[in-house]
Amino acid sequence: MPGTAAEIEQMVGWLAKVRFCRGLDGNQLLELAPEFTLRSFAAGETVALADEPVTEFWIVVEGELESFLTDPRGRERLLGTVHQGETLGEVAILEQNLNRPTRFTARTNGTLLVAPAEALLRWVQTYPVLMQNLFSTLSERFKVVAGAASRSVPSPRLGIIVTSKRGFVLAGRLLTKLLQSGERIEVWSNHSDRWNETGCLPQAVSIKTIAQHDAPMLEPPPPQFDRRVIVWETDSRNGTDFQPLLGCDEILWFAEPTDAPNLEQMTASLTFLQGNASERLRLVWLLNSNSPIAPLLNRLRFKKRDVKVVVETSNGTPSRQETQGVDRLARVLRGISIGIALAGGGAKGMAHFGVLQVLEEAGVSFDVMSGTSAGAMAGILYASGMAPQDALQRFQRDLTPSKLFRCLPNWPNLYLVRQYRRKAWDGMLRKYLHDWELEQLSIPFHAITVDLVQARTVVRQEGDAVRAILESINLPVVSPPILRDGMALVDGGVLNNLPADVLAENGADFVVGVDVSSHVRPEFAGNRPDMPTTKMRNAGSIDTIFRIFESQAHNIGKMRNRAVDFWIKPNTSIFGLAEFYRTNEIAEAGKNAAQECIMELQQRLSELEKRLIAPSKSHG
């Protein structure tokens, strides 16, 4: 316990600043101070284990801790950060449930004030205001857990590792985007002169030079800043000392594709410095627009999903792919995820390209996508970097048969059946997607198919992109099930035609749903609701099968709408399921639907960010 007058004075000074002691006067603080002891902790140290007895009440007066919870399946996840001035152990002590539910690890170096459990029980009886303060703290914690409170800026201590000039270009653009979002940023770098070569440093930012053995990230950002950033240049071949990155909440590694062979060795040295750095590390691939596909890392795996960003120009207006990549990276850092789910519907799915074109022109981009059947086909091509207008031209050309074929009766249906029977989809799609894997695409994608063996939905997030499309568009009866790994796979629309729920379950904060089957023309094989029985016509088997699929997509789409936050519903009712030769016309229906609601969508997304991210701290 503190003994000298100086130690008592320091203890009182700390207590006067914490919420727990709000409302106590100086004399009352003097009564509490002698019952505390000081305990220091070092960055990376395990301060407390889950399930151990809680016999002490803690106040964090310097530094930060992280809390981790283990779920019933034994998986540990990060709950959050315990900041300076916050308390620990009070719930277990007051409920007399003396087992700690979480593990605590030191984020930085710091200091705890520690008091016996019986002291806390006595204090709340003597000073009722202390119990009020604890209830106020617990109420705020509950709001955060329930999602009712705003999030603070995630990763307030951000490390960026660059290995090339393009890395500095992207770092400058990222800083500009964060500043435009209202953040106040302090920037350090080991090579300040490199910024002058790129000309991408925002005017509002000045660079502080950092030495090899400095470690500014062991302290939180000063009050006038929301985020402290270190941009650290390293040699991808020879490595470097990463000491200044110690204490970072998150580390972005801006990697060139040519860095791939050396990444395992390089990241190993980073992990050696900071034991759990692999959990904080996120790869950001710097790609080119003519090949926006990341290298495959078979052995190297990180907890955080990688991000792909096209970086080509250092000056001038960035391309659409460059802008979208920076937007996605900024949202990752701000803890926001926006998804779009694309429904199936045969040729009606060509409306997705029109929707995506309007959204893109309005500056709306997405962090994750999902799709079923035609939605998977359109979405995966878009996620690979193909522009919507380019996709339209190619589909219009590839899926329009010869004049001779168009002389056949009911030729659109026959042509679509031939596409399946001749396995023509594979050759057509491989011209554009080659042997790329889903995990290499610029935007993470979830493709939906159905396994008839276990009668369940299967979600593809990895593996061959063309194969994922073929599984998702595999129409029953028209084409036999695809047999693979103990599964018999057919069109995902059989069970989930608009997979918005998949995105919500994977953490998307806001999901746009594009339903191309919500409008159905009340006509089948020339038959209408008002037609007398004697004038009705018999339908062919192919017409009947396609109408069944259309009806199924329409009704399943109506049932699966709870995960959708914003709807776009192109009216494609005048188009047939097999009319791919009308791709451009169908896309116009998508454009019209998106243009009607784009301003509302932009407003909703703006409100989302304001709601999820807490306002910046006041200056001073």
XYZ file of C-alpha atoms in Angstrom, residues 97-492:
396
model
C -19.789 -14.696 -8.670
C -16.089 -14.951 -8.026
C -14.986 -16.496 -11.341
C -13.697 -14.176 -14.054
C -15.462 -14.816 -17.427
C -12.817 -13.208 -19.639
C -9.091 -13.172 -20.270
C -7.232 -9.847 -20.166
C -4.031 -9.091 -22.081
C -2.061 -5.848 -21.942
C -2.373 -3.768 -25.123
C 0.349 -1.389 -23.932
C 2.556 -0.804 -20.919
C 0.483 0.520 -18.048
C -0.557 0.618 -14.398
C -3.462 -0.725 -12.351
C -4.828 0.479 -9.030
C -5.745 -2.693 -7.124
C -8.036 -2.952 -4.085
C -9.379 -6.037 -2.232
C -12.918 -7.172 -3.098
C -14.109 -6.528 0.457
C -12.977 -2.907 0.162
C -15.255 -2.326 -2.855
C -18.217 -3.860 -1.017
C -17.590 -1.558 1.947
C -17.125 1.565 -0.200
C -20.432 1.218 -2.078
C -22.221 0.939 1.258
C -20.436 3.984 2.669
C -20.634 6.152 -0.480
C -23.844 5.440 -2.493
C -22.583 7.685 -5.310
C -19.982 5.018 -6.122
C -22.746 2.494 -6.841
C -24.457 5.059 -9.092
C -21.180 5.521 -10.982
C -20.793 1.773 -11.431
C -24.369 1.451 -12.747
C -23.697 4.259 -15.228
C -20.560 2.467 -16.464
C -22.350 -0.879 -16.765
C -25.203 0.757 -18.692
C -22.768 2.085 -21.285
C -21.105 -1.323 -21.601
C -24.491 -2.948 -22.212
C -25.327 -0.440 -24.974
C -22.077 -1.252 -26.732
C -22.710 -4.998 -26.520
C -26.324 -4.554 -27.686
C -25.238 -2.366 -30.583
C -27.177 0.683 -29.351
C -24.109 2.832 -28.841
C -21.782 4.350 -31.390
C -18.435 2.693 -31.939
C -15.282 4.590 -31.243
C -12.807 4.766 -34.109
C -11.377 1.234 -34.412
C -7.593 0.820 -34.429
C -6.664 4.254 -33.031
C -3.008 3.146 -33.315
C -2.481 2.081 -36.897
C 0.699 0.754 -38.431
C 1.232 0.725 -42.207
C 4.163 -1.208 -43.696
C 5.137 -0.183 -47.233
C 7.660 -1.809 -49.552
C 7.333 0.407 -52.641
C 6.510 3.855 -53.982
C 2.980 2.642 -54.709
C 2.639 1.902 -51.011
C 3.200 5.577 -50.193
C 0.679 6.561 -52.882
C -1.975 4.346 -51.275
C -1.057 5.516 -47.768
C -1.597 9.119 -48.869
C -4.949 8.332 -50.421
C -6.047 6.413 -47.330
C -5.095 9.288 -45.038
C -7.012 11.683 -47.301
C -10.101 9.474 -47.112
C -9.941 9.228 -43.318
C -9.576 13.008 -43.056
C -12.606 13.458 -45.319
C -14.524 11.163 -42.950
C -13.859 13.623 -40.129
C -10.936 11.907 -38.392
C -8.039 13.856 -36.863
C -4.808 12.041 -37.611
C -1.249 12.191 -36.323
C 1.282 10.648 -38.738
C 4.801 9.318 -38.132
C 7.176 7.870 -40.732
C 10.750 6.595 -40.918
C 11.299 8.096 -44.401
C 9.636 11.495 -44.540
C 11.381 12.360 -47.824
C 9.570 9.548 -49.670
C 6.299 11.465 -49.381
C 7.708 14.272 -51.512
C 8.422 11.817 -54.336
C 4.779 10.773 -54.624
C 3.059 14.079 -53.860
C 0.182 12.168 -52.250
C 0.469 13.489 -48.686
C -2.655 15.451 -47.687
C -1.920 19.122 -47.034
C -3.604 18.895 -43.627
C -1.025 16.328 -42.436
C 2.546 16.942 -41.329
C 4.924 14.011 -40.938
C 6.824 13.370 -37.728
C 10.066 11.477 -38.213
C 10.418 8.331 -36.135
C 13.693 6.700 -35.152
C 14.451 2.981 -35.303
C 13.986 2.294 -31.592
C 11.089 4.669 -30.862
C 7.780 3.094 -29.843
C 5.100 5.831 -29.865
C 2.304 3.279 -30.280
C 2.709 2.145 -26.682
C 0.779 5.296 -25.770
C -2.742 6.166 -26.965
C -3.145 9.127 -29.352
C -3.125 12.512 -27.622
C -6.585 14.027 -26.982
C -6.480 16.265 -30.065
C -6.239 13.235 -32.390
C -8.545 10.291 -33.123
C -5.893 8.107 -34.699
C -2.090 7.816 -34.616
C -0.549 6.333 -37.773
C 2.968 5.060 -38.455
C 3.947 4.586 -42.095
C 7.000 2.314 -41.933
C 9.025 1.525 -45.054
C 10.812 -1.800 -45.158
C 12.777 -3.815 -47.690
C 10.655 -6.779 -48.745
C 13.801 -8.846 -49.382
C 16.028 -8.084 -46.414
C 13.576 -7.190 -43.673
C 13.886 -4.595 -40.946
C 13.368 -3.974 -37.261
C 9.674 -3.468 -36.505
C 10.176 -2.104 -32.977
C 8.265 1.167 -33.666
C 5.142 -0.843 -34.526
C 4.961 -2.366 -31.050
C 1.577 -1.489 -29.570
C -0.355 -1.069 -32.845
C -4.037 -2.043 -32.746
C -3.820 -3.059 -36.390
C -1.001 -3.345 -38.925
C -1.642 -2.998 -42.657
C 1.011 -4.589 -44.844
C 0.899 -2.925 -48.271
C 2.265 -5.779 -50.367
C 3.249 -5.850 -54.015
C 2.457 -9.136 -55.823
C 6.221 -9.565 -56.216
C 6.540 -9.562 -52.419
C 4.554 -12.811 -52.146
C 7.545 -15.219 -52.056
C 9.114 -13.322 -49.136
C 5.995 -12.551 -47.097
C 6.166 -15.620 -44.880
C 9.697 -14.793 -43.755
C 8.906 -11.095 -43.357
C 5.746 -11.552 -41.328
C 7.497 -14.138 -39.166
C 9.945 -11.472 -38.023
C 7.051 -9.175 -37.178
C 5.313 -11.899 -35.180
C 8.536 -12.594 -33.282
C 8.643 -8.964 -32.174
C 4.989 -8.763 -31.140
C 3.690 -12.180 -30.094
C 0.108 -11.870 -31.362
C 0.918 -9.596 -34.319
C -0.496 -12.155 -36.743
C -3.919 -11.472 -35.226
C -3.487 -7.744 -35.905
C -1.938 -8.018 -39.346
C -3.952 -7.404 -42.509
C -2.485 -7.821 -45.980
C -3.365 -5.129 -48.505
C -2.458 -6.167 -52.040
C -1.438 -3.415 -54.475
C -2.761 -4.504 -57.870
C -3.036 -3.282 -61.472
C -6.327 -2.728 -63.311
C -5.322 -5.108 -66.100
C -4.741 -7.863 -63.526
C -6.723 -7.007 -60.367
C -6.201 -10.470 -58.875
C -4.171 -11.112 -55.726
C -1.559 -13.893 -55.480
C -2.604 -17.109 -53.782
C -0.865 -17.749 -50.458
C -1.339 -21.432 -49.781
C 0.642 -21.643 -46.546
C 0.287 -18.136 -45.137
C -2.985 -17.444 -43.328
C -4.028 -14.422 -41.277
C -6.959 -13.908 -38.968
C -7.938 -10.649 -40.674
C -9.280 -10.792 -44.226
C -6.992 -9.248 -46.820
C -7.954 -6.230 -48.936
C -7.182 -5.699 -52.621
C -6.609 -2.190 -53.949
C -5.695 -1.118 -57.474
C -2.913 1.502 -57.462
C -1.729 2.831 -60.812
C -1.571 6.614 -60.887
C 0.254 8.837 -58.417
C -1.251 12.062 -59.759
C -4.488 12.933 -61.462
C -7.909 11.428 -60.944
C -7.896 7.835 -59.641
C -9.723 5.215 -61.715
C -12.987 3.609 -60.570
C -11.119 0.563 -59.264
C -8.602 2.718 -57.386
C -11.374 4.768 -55.770
C -13.393 1.707 -54.778
C -10.345 0.035 -53.263
C -9.513 3.043 -51.079
C -13.164 3.288 -50.004
C -13.188 -0.379 -48.961
C -9.915 -0.038 -47.068
C -11.149 3.051 -45.213
C -14.364 1.277 -44.219
C -12.367 -1.696 -42.940
C -10.445 0.670 -40.668
C -13.624 2.393 -39.530
C -15.297 -0.931 -38.756
C -18.097 -0.637 -41.331
C -19.115 -3.345 -43.807
C -21.572 -2.774 -46.668
C -22.836 -5.734 -48.664
C -24.959 -6.362 -51.738
C -26.934 -9.539 -52.458
C -27.847 -10.349 -56.068
C -30.831 -12.583 -56.746
C -31.140 -15.306 -59.350
C -33.500 -15.114 -62.278
C -31.919 -16.379 -65.473
C -31.551 -13.689 -68.109
C -33.372 -11.274 -65.784
C -30.121 -11.289 -63.792
C -28.536 -9.119 -66.499
C -30.347 -6.273 -64.730
C -27.689 -6.551 -62.028
C -25.125 -5.031 -64.394
C -27.354 -1.997 -64.886
C -27.842 -1.619 -61.130
C -24.116 -1.937 -60.448
C -23.288 0.613 -63.149
C -25.566 3.249 -61.583
C -24.282 2.537 -58.069
C -20.705 2.760 -59.273
C -21.283 6.082 -61.044
C -22.825 7.418 -57.826
C -19.745 6.437 -55.828
C -21.393 3.545 -53.951
C -19.094 0.561 -53.469
C -19.298 -2.656 -51.480
C -17.100 -4.605 -49.098
C -18.704 -8.002 -49.596
C -21.093 -9.563 -52.115
C -23.307 -12.612 -52.438
C -25.295 -14.040 -55.296
C -27.400 -16.930 -56.480
C -27.515 -18.329 -60.018
C -27.412 -15.389 -62.460
C -26.672 -13.162 -59.469
C -23.568 -15.236 -58.748
C -22.502 -15.045 -62.389
C -22.929 -11.265 -62.650
C -21.530 -10.653 -59.176
C -18.377 -12.741 -59.516
C -17.485 -11.046 -62.803
C -17.964 -7.658 -61.110
C -15.963 -8.750 -58.047
C -13.112 -9.758 -60.367
C -12.777 -6.152 -61.513
C -14.810 -6.248 -64.736
C -16.704 -3.004 -65.386
C -20.501 -3.443 -65.729
C -20.579 -1.884 -69.195
C -17.826 -4.269 -70.369
C -19.707 -7.257 -68.981
C -22.858 -6.154 -70.821
C -21.075 -5.979 -74.170
C -19.536 -9.413 -73.679
C -22.741 -11.121 -72.550
C -24.728 -9.536 -75.372
C -22.166 -10.857 -77.857
C -21.538 -14.266 -76.286
C -25.192 -15.167 -75.671
C -26.725 -14.108 -78.959
C -26.887 -17.144 -81.305
C -26.441 -17.108 -85.061
C -29.192 -15.878 -87.392
C -29.784 -19.434 -88.520
C -30.383 -20.645 -84.957
C -32.789 -17.755 -84.378
C -35.014 -19.163 -87.127
C -35.938 -22.140 -84.930
C -39.275 -22.102 -83.056
C -38.935 -21.135 -79.375
C -35.236 -20.637 -80.008
C -34.353 -18.638 -76.797
C -35.298 -21.605 -74.608
C -33.571 -24.066 -76.918
C -30.410 -21.969 -76.922
C -30.281 -21.818 -73.124
C -30.773 -25.585 -72.881
C -27.962 -26.052 -75.409
C -25.667 -23.886 -73.246
C -26.088 -26.449 -70.459
C -26.054 -29.612 -72.528
C -22.850 -28.593 -74.361
C -21.241 -27.287 -71.156
C -20.699 -24.004 -72.976
C -20.871 -21.885 -69.807
C -17.446 -23.111 -68.675
C -15.638 -22.053 -71.846
C -17.411 -18.722 -72.004
C -16.656 -17.767 -68.392
C -13.047 -18.980 -68.393
C -12.217 -16.430 -71.097
C -12.713 -13.800 -68.404
C -12.082 -15.552 -65.075
C -9.335 -17.990 -66.186
C -8.400 -20.216 -63.232
C -8.858 -17.515 -60.603
C -10.034 -18.459 -57.123
C -12.793 -16.660 -55.232
C -10.378 -15.596 -52.494
C -8.245 -13.769 -55.096
C -11.076 -11.487 -56.253
C -11.088 -7.781 -55.398
C -14.359 -8.118 -53.470
C -15.073 -11.157 -51.232
C -17.920 -13.151 -52.735
C -20.359 -15.764 -51.402
C -21.839 -17.957 -54.153
C -24.901 -20.063 -53.320
C -25.599 -23.604 -54.498
C -27.731 -26.446 -53.133
C -26.595 -29.947 -52.189
C -29.321 -32.517 -52.899
C -27.535 -35.213 -50.869
C -28.044 -33.377 -47.585
C -30.849 -31.088 -48.826
C -29.010 -27.958 -47.719
C -27.607 -24.670 -48.942
C -23.863 -24.569 -49.645
C -21.985 -21.261 -49.571
C -18.800 -21.042 -51.660
C -16.276 -18.443 -50.467
C -13.111 -20.125 -51.727
C -12.038 -22.198 -54.669
C -12.321 -21.950 -58.443
C -14.513 -18.948 -59.390
C -15.897 -20.475 -62.602
C -16.750 -23.696 -60.794
C -18.623 -21.699 -58.133
C -20.721 -20.076 -60.873
C -21.423 -23.367 -62.635
C -22.658 -24.901 -59.379
C -24.864 -21.903 -58.631
C -26.502 -21.700 -62.101
C -26.992 -25.462 -62.519
C -30.710 -25.642 -63.366
C -32.361 -28.898 -62.234
C -33.856 -31.081 -65.001
C -32.201 -28.927 -67.676
C -28.795 -30.068 -66.419
C -27.852 -33.024 -64.162
C -26.524 -32.321 -60.657
C -22.793 -31.593 -60.449
C -21.219 -34.370 -58.383
C -18.360 -33.177 -56.189
C -16.951 -34.141 -52.761
C -19.967 -36.187 -51.712
C -22.446 -33.553 -52.892
C -24.921 -33.340 -55.766
C -25.084 -29.628 -56.563
C -27.860 -27.681 -58.289
C -28.988 -24.076 -58.706
C -28.868 -22.141 -55.425
